[in-house]
Coordinates of C-alpha atoms and ligand atoms in Angstrom, one line a residue:
M868 CA -26.5 -6.6 -97.5
S869 CA -27.6 -9.1 -100.2
A870 CA -27.9 -12.7 -99.1
T871 CA -26.9 -14.0 -102.5
T872 CA -24.2 -12.0 -104.1
P873 CA -20.9 -12.9 -102.7
L874 CA -18.9 -9.7 -101.6
E875 CA -15.2 -9.4 -102.7
P876 CA -12.4 -7.8 -100.7
A877 CA -11.7 -4.1 -101.8
A878 CA -9.0 -3.9 -104.4
S879 CA -6.5 -2.3 -102.0
W880 CA -3.0 -2.4 -101.2
Y881 CA -3.8 -4.3 -98.1
A882 CA -5.7 -7.1 -100.0
A883 CA -2.7 -7.2 -102.3
S884 CA -0.2 -7.6 -99.5
A885 CA -2.3 -9.6 -97.1
N886 CA -1.0 -12.7 -95.3
A887 CA -2.3 -16.0 -96.2
A888 CA -5.6 -16.8 -94.7
P889 CA -7.7 -20.3 -94.8
E890 CA -10.9 -20.5 -96.8
R891 CA -13.7 -20.4 -94.4
P892 CA -16.9 -22.1 -95.6
P893 CA -20.3 -20.4 -95.1
L894 CA -22.7 -21.6 -92.4
S895 CA -25.0 -24.4 -93.3
G896 CA -27.4 -26.2 -91.0
V897 CA -28.4 -25.5 -87.5
V898 CA -25.7 -25.1 -84.8
S899 CA -25.5 -23.7 -81.4
C900 CA -23.0 -21.7 -79.3
D901 CA -22.6 -19.5 -76.2
V902 CA -22.0 -16.4 -78.2
C903 CA -22.6 -15.5 -81.8
V904 CA -20.6 -12.5 -83.1
V905 CA -22.1 -10.7 -86.3
G906 CA -19.2 -9.1 -88.3
A907 CA -15.6 -10.1 -88.5
G908 CA -13.8 -6.6 -88.2
F909 CA -11.9 -5.2 -85.3
T910 CA -15.0 -5.0 -83.1
G911 CA -16.4 -8.5 -83.7
I912 CA -13.0 -10.3 -83.7
S913 CA -11.7 -8.5 -80.6
A914 CA -14.8 -9.5 -78.7
A915 CA -14.6 -12.9 -80.1
L916 CA -11.0 -13.5 -79.1
H917 CA -11.8 -12.0 -75.6
L918 CA -14.6 -14.4 -75.2
A919 CA -12.8 -17.5 -76.6
E920 CA -9.9 -16.8 -74.1
Q921 CA -12.4 -17.1 -71.3
G922 CA -13.3 -20.6 -72.5
L923 CA -16.6 -19.7 -74.2
K924 CA -17.9 -21.6 -77.4
V925 CA -18.1 -18.6 -79.9
M926 CA -19.1 -18.5 -83.6
V927 CA -18.6 -15.3 -86.0
L928 CA -21.0 -14.7 -88.9
E929 CA -19.4 -12.6 -91.5
A930 CA -21.1 -11.6 -94.8
A931 CA -18.0 -11.4 -96.8
C932 CA -14.5 -12.2 -95.4
V933 CA -12.5 -11.5 -92.4
G934 CA -11.5 -7.7 -92.5
Y935 CA -13.9 -7.0 -95.5
G936 CA -15.3 -3.8 -93.9
A937 CA -13.4 -0.7 -92.6
S938 CA -11.0 -2.7 -90.5
G939 CA -9.3 -4.2 -93.4
R940 CA -9.4 -1.0 -95.5
N941 CA -8.4 1.9 -93.2
G942 CA -5.4 4.2 -92.8
G943 CA -3.9 1.9 -90.2
Q944 CA -3.2 4.7 -87.8
I945 CA -3.2 3.8 -84.2
V946 CA -4.7 6.9 -82.8
N947 CA -5.3 7.2 -79.1
S948 CA -8.4 8.2 -77.5
Y949 CA -11.8 8.8 -79.1
S950 CA -13.2 11.0 -82.0
R951 CA -14.6 13.5 -79.6
D952 CA -11.9 14.3 -77.1
M953 CA -12.0 14.4 -73.3
D954 CA -12.5 18.1 -73.0
V955 CA -15.9 17.9 -74.7
I956 CA -16.8 14.9 -72.6
E957 CA -15.8 16.7 -69.6
A958 CA -18.0 19.7 -70.4
R959 CA -21.1 17.7 -71.5
F960 CA -21.1 14.6 -69.2
G961 CA -19.3 15.7 -66.1
A962 CA -16.2 14.7 -64.3
R963 CA -17.2 11.2 -63.3
T964 CA -18.1 10.0 -66.8
A965 CA -15.0 11.9 -68.3
Q966 CA -12.8 10.2 -65.6
A967 CA -14.2 6.6 -66.6
L968 CA -13.8 7.1 -70.3
G969 CA -10.3 8.9 -69.6
D970 CA -9.0 5.9 -67.7
M971 CA -9.7 3.8 -70.9
A972 CA -8.5 6.3 -73.5
F973 CA -5.3 4.6 -74.2
E974 CA -6.2 1.0 -73.4
G975 CA -7.2 0.1 -77.1
N976 CA -3.6 0.9 -78.0
R977 CA -2.3 -1.4 -75.4
I978 CA -4.6 -4.1 -76.3
I979 CA -3.4 -4.2 -80.0
R980 CA 0.2 -4.1 -78.9
D981 CA -0.5 -7.1 -76.6
R982 CA -2.4 -9.0 -79.3
I983 CA 0.5 -8.6 -81.7
A984 CA 3.1 -9.7 -79.1
D985 CA 1.0 -12.6 -77.7
Y986 CA 0.0 -14.2 -81.0
A987 CA 3.1 -13.2 -82.9
I988 CA 0.9 -11.2 -85.6
D989 CA 3.0 -10.0 -88.5
C990 CA 1.4 -6.6 -89.4
D991 CA 4.0 -4.1 -89.8
L992 CA 3.7 -2.3 -86.5
R993 CA 5.6 1.1 -86.4
D994 CA 5.6 3.5 -83.5
G995 CA 4.5 7.1 -83.7
N996 CA 1.8 9.2 -85.1
L997 CA 1.4 13.0 -85.2
F998 CA -1.4 15.6 -85.5
A999 CA -0.4 18.4 -87.8
A1000 CA -1.9 21.8 -87.4
C1001 CA -2.9 23.8 -90.4
N1002 CA -3.5 27.2 -88.7
A1003 CA -2.8 29.0 -85.5
R1004 CA -6.2 28.0 -84.1
Q1005 CA -5.4 24.4 -84.6
L1006 CA -1.9 24.6 -83.0
K1007 CA -3.5 26.2 -79.9
G1008 CA -5.8 23.4 -79.9
L1009 CA -2.9 20.8 -80.0
K1010 CA -1.3 22.5 -76.9
E1011 CA -4.6 22.2 -75.0
H1012 CA -4.8 18.6 -76.3
K1013 CA -1.5 17.9 -74.9
A1014 CA -2.2 19.2 -71.5
L1015 CA -5.6 17.3 -71.4
W1016 CA -4.1 13.8 -72.4
E1017 CA -1.2 14.2 -70.0
R1018 CA -3.8 14.7 -67.5
Y1019 CA -5.1 11.3 -68.4
G1020 CA -1.7 9.6 -68.3
N1021 CA -0.3 9.9 -71.8
T1022 CA 3.3 11.1 -71.2
S1023 CA 4.6 10.3 -74.8
L1024 CA 3.7 13.5 -76.4
E1025 CA 5.8 16.1 -78.0
L1026 CA 4.8 19.5 -79.3
L1027 CA 6.6 20.8 -82.3
E1028 CA 6.0 24.5 -82.7
G1029 CA 6.7 26.6 -85.8
D1030 CA 8.9 24.7 -88.4
A1031 CA 10.2 22.2 -86.0
Y1032 CA 7.5 19.7 -87.5
Q1033 CA 9.6 19.3 -90.4
R1034 CA 11.9 17.0 -88.4
E1035 CA 9.0 14.6 -89.0
V1036 CA 7.2 15.7 -92.3
S1037 CA 8.8 17.5 -95.1
A1038 CA 5.8 19.5 -96.1
E1039 CA 5.2 23.2 -96.3
G1040 CA 2.2 25.0 -94.7
Y1041 CA 1.7 23.4 -91.3
T1042 CA 2.0 25.6 -88.2
G1043 CA 3.3 22.9 -85.9
A1044 CA 2.5 19.5 -84.8
L1045 CA 1.8 17.0 -81.8
V1046 CA 3.6 13.7 -81.8
D1047 CA 2.3 11.0 -80.0
H1048 CA 5.3 8.6 -79.6
S1049 CA 3.0 5.9 -78.0
G1050 CA 0.7 6.0 -81.2
G1051 CA 1.8 4.3 -84.4
H1052 CA 0.5 2.5 -87.6
L1053 CA 0.2 -1.0 -88.9
H1054 CA -1.3 -3.1 -91.7
P1055 CA -4.7 -3.3 -90.5
L1056 CA -6.0 -6.2 -92.7
N1057 CA -3.0 -8.5 -91.4
L1058 CA -3.8 -7.4 -87.8
V1059 CA -7.4 -8.5 -88.0
L1060 CA -6.3 -11.8 -90.0
G1061 CA -3.9 -12.5 -87.2
E1062 CA -6.4 -11.9 -84.5
A1063 CA -8.9 -14.0 -86.4
A1064 CA -6.3 -16.8 -86.5
A1065 CA -5.7 -16.5 -82.8
F1066 CA -9.4 -16.9 -82.1
E1067 CA -9.5 -20.0 -84.4
S1068 CA -6.6 -21.4 -82.4
L1069 CA -8.6 -21.4 -79.3
G1070 CA -11.4 -23.3 -81.0
G1071 CA -13.4 -20.4 -82.4
V1072 CA -15.4 -20.7 -85.6
I1073 CA -15.7 -18.2 -88.4
F1074 CA -18.4 -18.6 -91.0
E1075 CA -17.6 -16.2 -94.1
H1076 CA -19.9 -15.5 -96.9
S1077 CA -22.6 -15.7 -94.3
P1078 CA -24.6 -12.6 -94.1
L1079 CA -27.0 -12.6 -91.2
V1080 CA -30.6 -11.9 -92.8
S1081 CA -32.7 -12.2 -89.8
L1082 CA -32.5 -12.0 -85.9
E1083 CA -35.2 -13.5 -83.7
H1084 CA -34.8 -12.1 -80.2
G1085 CA -35.4 -14.6 -77.3
S1086 CA -33.4 -17.0 -75.2
P1087 CA -31.7 -18.4 -77.4
V1088 CA -31.4 -15.8 -80.1
V1089 CA -31.9 -17.3 -83.4
L1090 CA -29.8 -15.9 -86.3
R1091 CA -30.6 -17.0 -89.7
T1092 CA -28.5 -16.9 -92.9
A1093 CA -29.6 -18.0 -96.5
A1094 CA -28.4 -21.5 -95.7
G1095 CA -28.5 -22.1 -91.9
A1096 CA -29.1 -20.7 -88.5
I1097 CA -27.3 -20.3 -85.1
R1098 CA -28.8 -20.5 -81.7
A1099 CA -26.8 -18.4 -79.3
E1100 CA -27.3 -17.7 -75.7
R1101 CA -25.9 -14.2 -76.3
V1102 CA -25.2 -12.1 -79.5
V1103 CA -22.7 -9.4 -80.4
M1104 CA -23.6 -7.1 -83.3
A1105 CA -20.4 -5.6 -84.9
G1106 CA -21.4 -5.0 -88.5
N1107 CA -20.9 -1.1 -87.9
A1108 CA -21.6 0.9 -91.1
Y1109 CA -21.8 -2.4 -93.1
L1110 CA -24.9 -3.5 -91.4
H1111 CA -27.9 -2.8 -93.5
G1112 CA -31.4 -3.5 -92.7
V1113 CA -31.0 -6.4 -90.0
L1114 CA -31.4 -4.5 -86.8
P1115 CA -33.0 -1.1 -87.7
E1116 CA -32.7 -0.1 -83.9
L1117 CA -28.9 0.2 -84.3
E1118 CA -29.1 2.2 -87.8
G1119 CA -31.3 5.1 -86.9
K1120 CA -28.9 7.0 -84.8
S1121 CA -25.9 7.0 -86.9
M1122 CA -24.6 7.7 -90.6
P1123 CA -22.4 5.7 -92.9
C1124 CA -19.5 8.0 -94.2
G1125 CA -17.2 7.0 -97.0
T1126 CA -13.5 7.9 -97.2
Q1127 CA -10.9 7.1 -99.8
I1128 CA -7.3 6.0 -99.8
I1129 CA -4.7 5.8 -102.6
A1130 CA -1.3 4.1 -102.4
T1131 CA 1.7 5.3 -104.7
E1132 CA 4.2 2.8 -106.3
P1133 CA 7.0 1.8 -104.0
L1134 CA 9.2 5.0 -103.6
A1135 CA 13.1 5.0 -103.6
D1136 CA 14.4 4.8 -99.9
D1137 CA 15.7 8.3 -100.1
V1138 CA 12.6 9.7 -101.5
A1139 CA 10.3 7.9 -98.8
R1140 CA 12.6 9.3 -96.0
G1141 CA 12.5 12.7 -97.5
L1142 CA 8.9 12.9 -97.0
L1143 CA 8.6 11.3 -93.5
P1144 CA 12.2 10.9 -92.1
N1145 CA 11.1 8.8 -89.1
G1146 CA 8.2 7.0 -90.6
M1147 CA 5.5 8.7 -88.5
A1148 CA 2.0 8.5 -89.4
V1149 CA 0.3 11.8 -90.0
E1150 CA -3.2 13.3 -89.9
D1151 CA -4.1 16.9 -90.1
C1152 CA -6.4 18.7 -87.8
N1153 CA -9.0 19.9 -90.3
Y1154 CA -12.7 18.9 -90.0
L1155 CA -12.4 16.8 -93.2
L1156 CA -9.0 15.6 -92.5
D1157 CA -6.1 14.1 -94.7
Y1158 CA -4.2 11.3 -93.3
Y1159 CA -0.9 9.5 -94.7
R1160 CA 1.9 7.3 -93.9
L1161 CA 4.5 5.1 -95.4
T1162 CA 4.1 1.3 -96.0
R1163 CA 6.6 -1.3 -95.4
D1164 CA 7.5 -1.1 -99.1
N1165 CA 7.8 2.5 -99.2
R1166 CA 4.6 3.3 -100.7
L1167 CA 2.8 6.6 -99.5
L1168 CA -0.7 5.6 -98.6
F1169 CA -2.7 8.8 -98.5
G1170 CA -6.4 9.2 -97.5
G1171 CA -8.7 12.0 -97.2
G1172 CA -12.2 13.6 -97.4
V1173 CA -15.6 12.5 -96.3
N1174 CA -18.7 11.6 -98.3
Y1175 CA -21.8 11.5 -96.2
G1176 CA -24.0 8.4 -97.0
G1177 CA -21.1 6.3 -97.9
E1178 CA -21.6 6.2 -101.7
D1179 CA -18.3 5.4 -103.5
P1180 CA -17.1 8.2 -105.7
A1181 CA -16.6 7.4 -109.4
D1182 CA -12.9 8.3 -109.7
I1183 CA -11.0 8.0 -106.4
K1184 CA -7.6 8.7 -107.8
A1185 CA -8.9 12.0 -109.3
L1186 CA -10.4 13.0 -106.0
I1187 CA -7.5 12.1 -103.6
R1188 CA -4.3 12.6 -105.9
P1189 CA -4.7 16.5 -106.0
K1190 CA -4.8 16.4 -101.9
L1191 CA -1.7 14.3 -102.0
L1192 CA 0.2 16.7 -104.3
K1193 CA -0.8 19.7 -102.2
V1194 CA 1.1 18.2 -99.3
F1195 CA 3.9 16.7 -101.4
P1196 CA 4.1 18.5 -104.9
Q1197 CA 7.5 16.6 -105.3
L1198 CA 5.4 13.4 -106.2
A1199 CA 3.8 14.8 -109.2
S1200 CA 5.3 12.0 -111.5
V1201 CA 4.8 9.2 -109.1
R1202 CA 2.3 6.4 -110.3
I1203 CA -0.7 5.7 -108.1
D1204 CA -1.0 1.9 -107.9
Y1205 CA -4.0 1.3 -105.8
A1206 CA -7.3 3.4 -104.9
W1207 CA -10.2 2.2 -102.7
S1208 CA -12.8 3.2 -100.5
G1209 CA -14.2 2.2 -97.2
T1210 CA -17.2 3.0 -94.9
F1211 CA -17.1 4.2 -91.3
L1212 CA -19.9 5.1 -89.0
M1213 CA -20.4 8.4 -87.8
T1214 CA -22.5 9.5 -84.7
L1215 CA -24.0 12.8 -84.1
N1216 CA -21.7 13.4 -80.9
R1217 CA -18.9 11.5 -82.4
L1218 CA -18.8 9.3 -79.5
P1219 CA -19.2 5.4 -80.0
Q1220 CA -22.6 3.7 -79.3
F1221 CA -22.4 0.8 -77.1
G1222 CA -25.6 -0.9 -75.6
V1223 CA -27.7 -3.9 -75.1
L1224 CA -30.9 -4.8 -76.7
N1225 CA -33.4 -7.3 -75.1
D1226 CA -30.7 -8.2 -72.3
N1227 CA -28.6 -10.5 -74.4
V1228 CA -27.9 -8.7 -77.9
Y1229 CA -24.8 -6.4 -77.3
Y1230 CA -23.5 -4.0 -79.7
A1231 CA -20.6 -1.4 -80.2
Q1232 CA -20.4 0.8 -83.2
G1233 CA -20.0 4.3 -84.4
Y1234 CA -16.4 5.3 -83.7
S1235 CA -16.7 8.2 -86.1
G1236 CA -13.5 7.7 -88.0
H1237 CA -11.2 6.8 -85.2
G1238 CA -12.0 3.1 -84.5
V1239 CA -8.7 1.2 -84.7
T1240 CA -8.1 1.4 -81.0
C1241 CA -11.7 1.9 -79.6
S1242 CA -13.0 -1.1 -81.5
H1243 CA -10.5 -3.4 -79.6
L1244 CA -11.4 -1.7 -76.4
A1245 CA -15.0 -2.4 -77.3
G1246 CA -14.5 -6.1 -77.7
R1247 CA -12.8 -6.3 -74.2
L1248 CA -15.6 -4.4 -72.5
I1249 CA -18.3 -6.6 -74.2
S1250 CA -16.4 -9.6 -72.8
E1251 CA -16.4 -7.9 -69.4
V1252 CA -20.1 -7.1 -69.5
M1253 CA -20.9 -10.8 -70.3
R1254 CA -19.2 -11.9 -67.3
G1255 CA -21.2 -9.4 -65.1
R1256 CA -18.6 -6.7 -64.9
E1257 CA -20.7 -4.0 -66.3
G1258 CA -19.2 -1.0 -65.0
R1259 CA -16.6 0.0 -67.8
F1260 CA -19.1 -1.0 -70.5
D1261 CA -21.9 1.0 -69.0
A1262 CA -19.8 4.1 -68.9
F1263 CA -20.2 4.2 -72.7
A1264 CA -23.6 2.6 -72.7
N1265 CA -24.9 5.4 -70.6
L1266 CA -23.7 8.1 -73.3
P1267 CA -26.8 9.4 -75.1
H1268 CA -27.4 8.1 -78.7
L1269 CA -28.6 11.1 -80.6
P1270 CA -30.6 11.0 -83.8
F1271 CA -29.0 13.1 -86.7
P1272 CA -31.2 16.1 -87.6
G1273 CA -33.3 15.3 -90.7
G1274 CA -33.8 11.6 -89.8
R1275 CA -32.6 9.0 -92.4
L1276 CA -33.9 11.1 -95.2
L1277 CA -32.3 14.3 -94.7
R1278 CA -29.2 13.5 -92.4
V1279 CA -26.9 13.3 -95.5
P1280 CA -27.7 16.8 -97.0
L1281 CA -27.8 18.3 -93.6
S1282 CA -24.5 16.9 -92.5
A1283 CA -22.9 18.0 -95.9
V1284 CA -24.0 21.4 -95.2
G1285 CA -22.4 21.2 -91.6
A1286 CA -19.3 19.8 -92.9
W1287 CA -19.1 22.8 -95.5
Y1288 CA -19.3 25.1 -92.8
Y1289 CA -16.5 23.7 -90.8
Q1290 CA -14.4 23.1 -94.0
T1291 CA -14.7 26.7 -94.9
R1292 CA -13.6 27.7 -91.4
D1293 CA -10.5 25.5 -91.7
R1294 CA -9.8 27.1 -95.1
L1295 CA -9.9 30.6 -93.7
G1296 CA -8.0 29.5 -90.6
L1297 CA -10.8 30.4 -88.3
Ligands
LIG2000 C1 -11.0 4.4 -95.4 C2 -11.0 4.4 -93.8 C3 -9.9 4.9 -93.2 C4 -9.9 4.8 -91.7 N1 -8.7 5.0 -91.2 C5 -8.6 5.0 -89.9 C6 -7.3 5.1 -89.0 O1 -6.4 5.3 -89.8 N2 -7.3 5.0 -87.7 C7 -8.5 4.8 -87.0 O2 -8.6 4.7 -85.8 N3 -9.6 4.6 -87.7 C8 -9.7 4.5 -89.0 N4 -10.9 4.3 -89.6 C9 -12.0 3.8 -88.8 C10 -11.9 2.3 -88.6 O3 -11.3 1.6 -89.7 C11 -13.3 1.7 -88.2 O4 -13.8 2.6 -87.1 C12 -13.1 0.3 -87.6 O5 -12.3 -0.5 -88.4 C13 -14.6 -0.3 -87.2 O6 -14.4 -1.7 -87.1 P1 -15.6 -2.7 -87.0 O7 -15.1 -3.9 -86.8 O8 -16.6 -2.0 -86.0 O9 -16.3 -2.4 -88.5 P2 -15.9 -3.0 -89.7 O10 -14.5 -3.3 -89.9 O11 -16.6 -2.2 -90.7 O12 -16.6 -4.4 -89.9 C14 -17.9 -4.7 -89.9 C15 -18.1 -6.1 -90.5 O13 -19.4 -6.6 -90.3 C16 -19.7 -7.3 -91.5 N5 -21.2 -7.4 -91.6 C17 -22.0 -6.3 -91.7 N6 -23.3 -6.6 -91.9 C18 -23.3 -8.1 -91.7 C19 -24.3 -9.1 -91.7 N7 -25.6 -8.7 -91.9 N8 -24.0 -10.2 -91.5 C20 -22.7 -10.7 -91.4 N9 -21.7 -9.7 -91.3 C21 -22.0 -8.3 -91.5 C22 -19.0 -6.6 -92.6 O14 -19.0 -7.5 -93.8 C23 -17.7 -6.4 -92.0 O15 -16.7 -7.2 -92.3 C24 -11.0 4.3 -91.0 C25 -12.2 3.9 -91.6 C26 -12.1 3.9 -93.1 C27 -13.3 3.4 -93.8

């Protein structure tokens, strides 16, 4: 990340409809604090807010502006649990680890809802999301998924078999769906802006346009930007896929991935209700999944695909519009007003990476495409471990962080080959 070029927010519908936020000056000079957080996305701001609530002096360094990364650009879907589900965790890591992670699988969702209520955050929260099956194998998977989540305490699930899914999605071609009434969707940029304001209301400080350029381990840790330095007793690294080159230890075992979203012009009420009658957010079950929902002003916000390595495609509309029209051909004449890209961080086992370097530099990253809820949980767990309650943080930190085959050079082409294989299986319904 360059220390000199100011980074502008993505030209997204979120940026165009963001709540007012204050100008936050860059860091200058040398300051000290208990905890310095690097990155003002959900992970960083969630950690900062939890720590400030405990009375600690917390400062946030943000390379661009609050919500500049994936947190201010994503699909806004409140998806419960993790990118790798509990059955795989049970099989690979045993009952004890599975129970520990399963006990927390729905907590991120609750944290978000508590934040919105406690700090009166205006971010268009709506209840309900669903997973749409594209073939019989996926529907079978959804039935198993329902039984699994119920075992871990989610009793808000409803399976819609056959055409019954059309109660929620007026599209052809799905074989069924699983509704999670406890999920939902929201305006993610306004959520993180609201959480940042809550943090500041407790005395927290955010320095925007202040990319961290070097970190000197020690006690205190010294974090330098182009114009200043922070001396901090402890650090939270929350740069996720946008962190480039500052701490190579955090970058070798994960891969940035781009995904793109388009937003239509506002649709007439009856047209919008004709697509998603009850306003649910939808994601399909394909390996390279499509996800969509309505906004508060009746735009259809549609995202899809993954490009490994995170390079932005030249023409996002040309890439995503055909996917949208495949689901809703009736929108062929609808204008696309916004198109943007964002980068999330994928791990090989699709489980997040939590850990600590040198005893006082904590990190959480790599939610592998489903990070709205888990990033909020991560912030709470970091605040717990800093108070000496390490059990729940360690349940994640003890998971292995596996390197991608091919290393930094070949991980992108090798992953593309793997994705092609799974995509072909999805297409053939295997
Ligand atoms: C297009 C898209 C759609 C998605 N849709 C969904 C969805 O619907 N539901 C879901 O659950 N998940 C979704 N995700 C994933 C989710 O958005 C992320 O997992 C989550 O937002 C990660 O939050 P974060 O705070 O860890 O990282 P980010 O939000 O990426 O924040 C990292 C921050 O660190 C800053 N930073 C980086 N390096 C430095 C540095 N050197 N100095 C200072 N600051 C630095 C960046 O500028 C950035 O602001 C989506 C992701 C994308 C990209």
